[in-house]
């Protein structure tokens, strides 16, 4: 029986690699109507570049990341300066050109690295085998299956117009702001939708009325979120636990009512429409246009990386460690002389600024600032993303937002009642996966790591062994 399972697993692993190869080939043919007979040569080039980078002393993980980027850069150079001159020719010239390119690449690889082949050793984490009952399988092959499966699931994101990818980053920003409160300060707030909505309204108003450039508009959106968070936090942090949660929920309903009634500013039910999307400019010099979805995605990605880095600096600073102390034992932190309210208020303001920035980016992405952005359901969605990803780690927020947006986009095309499945998932997370997707990933890595002894095992597992 085990031999059949082994063959099935081998077939799945090789099949997933062939699937990715086939996808690349079909993309070229589907978009360019171009038959690429040099596709396998690029596969060969990627393998040897990975070997060369690893042989230079760079880690396996960096090699795995950099090699595809270098192959992609080489492919861009070939297409940009040579291949586009062949498009208008008959198909047999396409074949002739790509066969010639394949021969050139093949002989170049043999000339540089020799004809006998080389080995790339996987890291210690991926060496050895995984045992499940009587089934034994190499860890590295399981890693290959897992990575290719994830890439296959992310293909719709890569092949989309760019709006879906932008939406992931926008809500990842909002989840980062929420995680700073929930994961690092222990404050479960239903006011995140307020800051998101205020940010989108602020960006919409200044772009429509004042015709400001992109960066000042986003700065004002973040400022609007921060000021609103200062107001909400000033009153809310005086309460704890359930009372704090209910107070933020009350503020959410109040701001929703204000947005609904202030039609001259917010547009009421209709929201703000036709919000422009100016290019990324500095001192009047256009750095990057935002006309297409992918151009705007690039701008959002740059801002996301910058905000992520700044937040990581915050949580690694004295302020971040103090917030963790407040979360773990508020009474002890107060006894040590820390101003608990001031610390919570600082976390609230930073969270509001980040979430307000996300709201401003969302308004530019969609071209509208609807009333739904400031609804309670927006706070609920941001909170769900944060919890699904896992609290207390910024990267977990990115996982949670990606899962929520991508799963929602996919499931909504299959079943109009997809929220029922999301509800079941939330129940499962509450019961079996309290640390979210990030915690699950850590468990998998811990299981794959060789030489883990009981002193490193989870306390729960040790306790179970003692009672068994």
Tab-separated table of N, CA and C in Angstrom, residues 198-290:
chain	number	residue	atom	x	y	z
A	198	UNK	N	-13.440	57.340	7.307
A	198	UNK	CA	-12.974	58.730	7.362
A	198	UNK	C	-11.811	58.937	6.398
A	199	UNK	N	-10.911	57.958	6.320
A	199	UNK	CA	-9.803	58.058	5.379
A	199	UNK	C	-10.272	58.116	3.937
A	200	UNK	N	-11.256	57.294	3.587
A	200	UNK	CA	-11.762	57.291	2.212
A	200	UNK	C	-12.503	58.586	1.900
A	201	UNK	N	-13.295	59.089	2.855
A	201	UNK	CA	-13.994	60.358	2.645
A	201	UNK	C	-13.011	61.520	2.533
A	202	UNK	N	-11.994	61.529	3.381
A	202	UNK	CA	-11.005	62.613	3.352
A	202	UNK	C	-10.282	62.650	2.015
A	203	UNK	N	-9.824	61.490	1.557
A	203	UNK	CA	-9.142	61.432	0.261
A	203	UNK	C	-10.077	61.866	-0.857
A	204	UNK	N	-11.331	61.416	-0.813
A	204	UNK	CA	-12.289	61.789	-1.845
A	204	UNK	C	-12.544	63.278	-1.892
A	205	UNK	N	-12.720	63.897	-0.732
A	205	UNK	CA	-13.022	65.334	-0.683
A	205	UNK	C	-11.846	66.159	-1.195
A	206	UNK	N	-10.633	65.864	-0.724
A	206	UNK	CA	-9.485	66.691	-1.126
A	206	UNK	C	-9.126	66.471	-2.595
A	207	UNK	N	-9.386	65.294	-3.123
A	207	UNK	CA	-9.105	65.050	-4.536
A	207	UNK	C	-10.158	65.687	-5.432
A	208	UNK	N	-11.414	65.648	-4.997
A	208	UNK	CA	-12.494	66.215	-5.807
A	208	UNK	C	-12.561	67.731	-5.697
A	209	UNK	N	-12.404	68.248	-4.483
A	209	UNK	CA	-12.597	69.678	-4.252
A	209	UNK	C	-11.301	70.477	-4.355
A	210	UNK	N	-10.235	69.967	-3.778
A	210	UNK	CA	-8.982	70.721	-3.729
A	210	UNK	C	-7.995	70.330	-4.822
A	211	UNK	N	-8.257	69.230	-5.514
A	211	UNK	CA	-7.399	68.759	-6.608
A	211	UNK	C	-5.944	68.558	-6.156
A	212	UNK	N	-5.775	68.011	-4.954
A	212	UNK	CA	-4.429	67.802	-4.427
A	212	UNK	C	-3.741	66.633	-5.126
A	213	UNK	N	-2.407	66.600	-5.122
A	213	UNK	CA	-1.682	65.429	-5.639
A	213	UNK	C	-1.914	64.205	-4.760
A	214	UNK	N	-1.396	63.073	-5.220
A	214	UNK	CA	-1.662	61.802	-4.550
A	214	UNK	C	-1.096	61.753	-3.131
A	215	UNK	N	0.171	62.091	-2.964
A	215	UNK	CA	0.795	61.950	-1.643
A	215	UNK	C	0.174	62.868	-0.587
A	216	UNK	N	-0.072	64.163	-0.868
A	216	UNK	CA	-0.767	64.983	0.134
A	216	UNK	C	-2.166	64.478	0.452
A	217	UNK	N	-2.874	63.958	-0.551
A	217	UNK	CA	-4.221	63.429	-0.305
A	217	UNK	C	-4.166	62.229	0.630
A	218	UNK	N	-3.197	61.348	0.407
A	218	UNK	CA	-3.065	60.182	1.284
A	218	UNK	C	-2.591	60.584	2.678
A	219	UNK	N	-1.728	61.592	2.753
A	219	UNK	CA	-1.277	62.069	4.065
A	219	UNK	C	-2.453	62.625	4.865
A	220	UNK	N	-3.347	63.347	4.201
A	220	UNK	CA	-4.527	63.880	4.885
A	220	UNK	C	-5.492	62.762	5.263
A	221	UNK	N	-5.572	61.716	4.429
A	221	UNK	CA	-6.420	60.566	4.777
A	221	UNK	C	-5.905	59.897	6.046
A	222	UNK	N	-4.581	59.713	6.126
A	222	UNK	CA	-3.996	59.130	7.338
A	222	UNK	C	-4.197	60.055	8.535
A	223	UNK	N	-4.055	61.363	8.314
A	223	UNK	CA	-4.267	62.320	9.400
A	223	UNK	C	-5.715	62.297	9.875
A	224	UNK	N	-6.656	62.203	8.916
A	224	UNK	CA	-8.066	62.111	9.294
A	224	UNK	C	-8.350	60.886	10.140
A	225	UNK	N	-7.757	59.751	9.758
A	225	UNK	CA	-7.924	58.538	10.556
A	225	UNK	C	-7.311	58.676	11.934
A	226	UNK	N	-6.144	59.335	12.016
A	226	UNK	CA	-5.468	59.502	13.309
A	226	UNK	C	-6.259	60.417	14.240
A	227	UNK	N	-6.769	61.537	13.708
A	227	UNK	CA	-7.540	62.470	14.536
A	227	UNK	C	-8.825	61.817	15.024
A	228	UNK	N	-9.492	61.081	14.137
A	228	UNK	CA	-10.713	60.376	14.546
A	228	UNK	C	-10.405	59.331	15.609
A	229	UNK	N	-9.297	58.622	15.441
A	229	UNK	CA	-8.900	57.623	16.441
A	229	UNK	C	-8.586	58.283	17.775
A	230	UNK	N	-7.982	59.473	17.725
A	230	UNK	CA	-7.704	60.202	18.968
A	230	UNK	C	-9.000	60.527	19.705
A	231	UNK	N	-10.008	60.956	18.959
A	231	UNK	CA	-11.304	61.286	19.565
A	231	UNK	C	-11.982	60.044	20.126
A	232	UNK	N	-12.064	58.986	19.319
A	232	UNK	CA	-12.722	57.753	19.762
A	232	UNK	C	-11.950	57.124	20.918
A	233	UNK	N	-10.631	57.079	20.784
A	233	UNK	CA	-9.824	56.460	21.824
A	233	UNK	C	-9.851	57.214	23.134
A	234	UNK	N	-9.924	58.547	23.072
A	234	UNK	CA	-9.937	59.354	24.291
A	234	UNK	C	-11.058	58.935	25.231
A	235	UNK	N	-12.221	58.620	24.657
A	235	UNK	CA	-13.357	58.219	25.482
A	235	UNK	C	-13.403	56.706	25.708
A	236	UNK	N	-12.974	55.929	24.709
A	236	UNK	CA	-13.161	54.474	24.782
A	236	UNK	C	-12.199	53.805	25.750
A	237	UNK	N	-10.942	54.265	25.793
A	237	UNK	CA	-9.947	53.557	26.604
A	237	UNK	C	-10.182	53.726	28.102
A	238	UNK	N	-11.145	54.542	28.470
A	238	UNK	CA	-11.491	54.658	29.887
A	238	UNK	C	-12.213	53.400	30.375
A	239	UNK	N	-12.701	52.599	29.403
A	239	UNK	CA	-13.413	51.371	29.742
A	239	UNK	C	-12.542	50.165	29.388
A	240	UNK	N	-12.926	49.009	29.903
A	240	UNK	CA	-12.177	47.786	29.639
A	240	UNK	C	-13.120	46.678	29.211
A	241	UNK	N	-12.526	45.650	28.575
A	241	UNK	CA	-13.278	44.443	28.258
A	241	UNK	C	-14.496	44.702	27.399
A	242	UNK	N	-15.609	44.105	27.808
A	242	UNK	CA	-16.851	44.192	27.043
A	242	UNK	C	-17.326	45.629	26.913
A	243	UNK	N	-17.139	46.431	27.953
A	243	UNK	CA	-17.598	47.816	27.916
A	243	UNK	C	-16.824	48.615	26.866
A	244	UNK	N	-15.539	48.326	26.741
A	244	UNK	CA	-14.734	48.982	25.708
A	244	UNK	C	-15.236	48.596	24.319
A	245	UNK	N	-15.481	47.311	24.108
A	245	UNK	CA	-15.961	46.830	22.813
A	245	UNK	C	-17.292	47.488	22.460
A	246	UNK	N	-18.218	47.533	23.414
A	246	UNK	CA	-19.534	48.110	23.157
A	246	UNK	C	-19.444	49.609	22.895
A	247	UNK	N	-18.506	50.279	23.549
A	247	UNK	CA	-18.357	51.715	23.331
A	247	UNK	C	-17.831	52.006	21.924
A	248	UNK	N	-16.867	51.220	21.465
A	248	UNK	CA	-16.378	51.413	20.091
A	248	UNK	C	-17.464	51.087	19.075
A	249	UNK	N	-18.302	50.105	19.388
A	249	UNK	CA	-19.423	49.784	18.507
A	249	UNK	C	-20.416	50.942	18.459
A	250	UNK	N	-20.644	51.579	19.609
A	250	UNK	CA	-21.543	52.735	19.650
A	250	UNK	C	-20.982	53.888	18.822
A	251	UNK	N	-19.681	54.124	18.909
A	251	UNK	CA	-19.053	55.160	18.092
A	251	UNK	C	-19.189	54.833	16.601
A	252	UNK	N	-19.062	53.552	16.255
A	252	UNK	CA	-19.204	53.149	14.857
A	252	UNK	C	-20.590	53.498	14.327
A	253	UNK	N	-21.614	53.223	15.112
A	253	UNK	CA	-22.975	53.551	14.697
A	253	UNK	C	-23.171	55.057	14.627
A	254	UNK	N	-22.574	55.804	15.539
A	254	UNK	CA	-22.717	57.253	15.545
A	254	UNK	C	-22.071	57.878	14.302
A	255	UNK	N	-20.873	57.437	13.972
A	255	UNK	CA	-20.204	57.984	12.796
A	255	UNK	C	-20.918	57.574	11.509
A	256	UNK	N	-21.486	56.389	11.500
A	256	UNK	CA	-22.273	55.981	10.336
A	256	UNK	C	-23.459	56.927	10.151
A	257	UNK	N	-24.139	57.266	11.235
A	257	UNK	CA	-25.281	58.173	11.158
A	257	UNK	C	-24.831	59.560	10.697
A	258	UNK	N	-23.683	60.031	11.196
A	258	UNK	CA	-23.169	61.327	10.762
A	258	UNK	C	-22.861	61.328	9.267
A	259	UNK	N	-22.220	60.267	8.791
A	259	UNK	CA	-21.902	60.179	7.363
A	259	UNK	C	-23.164	60.134	6.516
A	260	UNK	N	-24.193	59.490	7.037
A	260	UNK	CA	-25.457	59.384	6.302
A	260	UNK	C	-26.156	60.735	6.200
A	261	UNK	N	-26.076	61.543	7.250
A	261	UNK	CA	-26.805	62.815	7.283
A	261	UNK	C	-26.018	63.968	6.658
A	262	UNK	N	-24.689	63.911	6.669
A	262	UNK	CA	-23.875	65.005	6.116
A	262	UNK	C	-23.690	64.816	4.611
A	263	UNK	N	-24.786	64.926	3.886
A	263	UNK	CA	-24.774	64.603	2.457
A	263	UNK	C	-23.933	65.576	1.641
A	264	UNK	N	-23.810	66.813	2.102
A	264	UNK	CA	-23.014	67.787	1.361
A	264	UNK	C	-21.532	67.417	1.351
A	265	UNK	N	-21.110	66.676	2.358
A	265	UNK	CA	-19.696	66.298	2.467
A	265	UNK	C	-19.458	64.879	1.975
A	266	UNK	N	-20.302	63.955	2.425
A	266	UNK	CA	-20.074	62.531	2.155
A	266	UNK	C	-20.892	61.978	0.992
A	267	UNK	N	-21.891	62.731	0.542
A	267	UNK	CA	-22.755	62.218	-0.516
A	267	UNK	C	-23.880	61.346	-0.020
A	268	UNK	N	-23.965	61.145	1.298
A	268	UNK	CA	-25.055	60.356	1.864
A	268	UNK	C	-25.057	58.926	1.368
A	269	UNK	N	-26.233	58.466	0.950
A	269	UNK	CA	-26.381	57.096	0.449
A	269	UNK	C	-25.504	56.829	-0.767
A	270	UNK	N	-25.344	57.839	-1.616
A	270	UNK	CA	-24.609	57.643	-2.867
A	270	UNK	C	-23.098	57.636	-2.668
A	271	UNK	N	-22.634	58.234	-1.576
A	271	UNK	CA	-21.202	58.333	-1.360
A	271	UNK	C	-20.566	59.358	-2.288
A	272	UNK	N	-19.264	59.400	-2.309
A	272	UNK	CA	-18.518	60.279	-3.214
A	272	UNK	C	-18.161	59.498	-4.470
A	273	UNK	N	-18.488	60.069	-5.619
A	273	UNK	CA	-18.305	59.363	-6.891
A	273	UNK	C	-17.219	60.026	-7.726
A	274	UNK	N	-16.702	59.269	-8.684
A	274	UNK	CA	-15.720	59.766	-9.659
A	274	UNK	C	-14.492	60.388	-8.990
A	275	UNK	N	-13.986	59.712	-7.970
A	275	UNK	CA	-12.768	60.188	-7.301
A	275	UNK	C	-11.578	59.958	-8.232
A	276	UNK	N	-10.818	61.001	-8.544
A	276	UNK	CA	-9.685	60.821	-9.468
A	276	UNK	C	-8.527	60.079	-8.809
A	277	UNK	N	-7.616	59.629	-9.642
A	277	UNK	CA	-6.434	58.905	-9.163
A	277	UNK	C	-5.200	59.560	-9.779
A	278	UNK	N	-4.661	60.575	-9.115
A	278	UNK	CA	-3.511	61.289	-9.687
A	278	UNK	C	-2.259	60.420	-9.692
A	279	UNK	N	-1.288	60.775	-10.520
A	279	UNK	CA	-0.042	59.996	-10.548
A	279	UNK	C	0.792	60.247	-9.294
A	280	UNK	N	1.707	59.344	-9.046
A	280	UNK	CA	2.654	59.527	-7.950
A	280	UNK	C	3.679	60.564	-8.395
A	281	UNK	N	3.676	61.709	-7.718
A	281	UNK	CA	4.549	62.814	-8.114
A	281	UNK	C	5.216	63.404	-6.884
A	282	UNK	N	6.352	64.045	-7.110
A	282	UNK	CA	7.099	64.689	-6.037
A	282	UNK	C	7.663	65.992	-6.579
A	283	UNK	N	7.269	67.116	-5.939
A	283	UNK	CA	7.684	68.452	-6.363
A	283	UNK	C	7.335	68.707	-7.832
A	284	UNK	N	6.156	68.230	-8.226
A	284	UNK	CA	5.683	68.464	-9.580
A	284	UNK	C	6.226	67.505	-10.618
A	285	UNK	N	7.139	66.625	-10.216
A	285	UNK	CA	7.731	65.665	-11.149
A	285	UNK	C	7.017	64.326	-11.018
A	286	UNK	N	6.438	63.843	-12.105
A	286	UNK	CA	5.720	62.571	-12.088
A	286	UNK	C	6.708	61.413	-12.010
A	287	UNK	N	6.594	60.649	-10.936
A	287	UNK	CA	7.475	59.501	-10.738
A	287	UNK	C	6.893	58.228	-11.320
A	288	UNK	N	5.567	58.083	-11.205
A	288	UNK	CA	4.921	56.862	-11.674
A	288	UNK	C	3.462	57.154	-11.982
A	289	UNK	N	3.010	56.881	-13.200
A	289	UNK	CA	1.583	57.071	-13.496
A	289	UNK	C	0.743	56.009	-12.800
A	290	UNK	N	-0.529	56.293	-12.633
A	290	UNK	CA	-1.442	55.343	-11.980
A	290	UNK	C	-2.647	55.061	-12.861
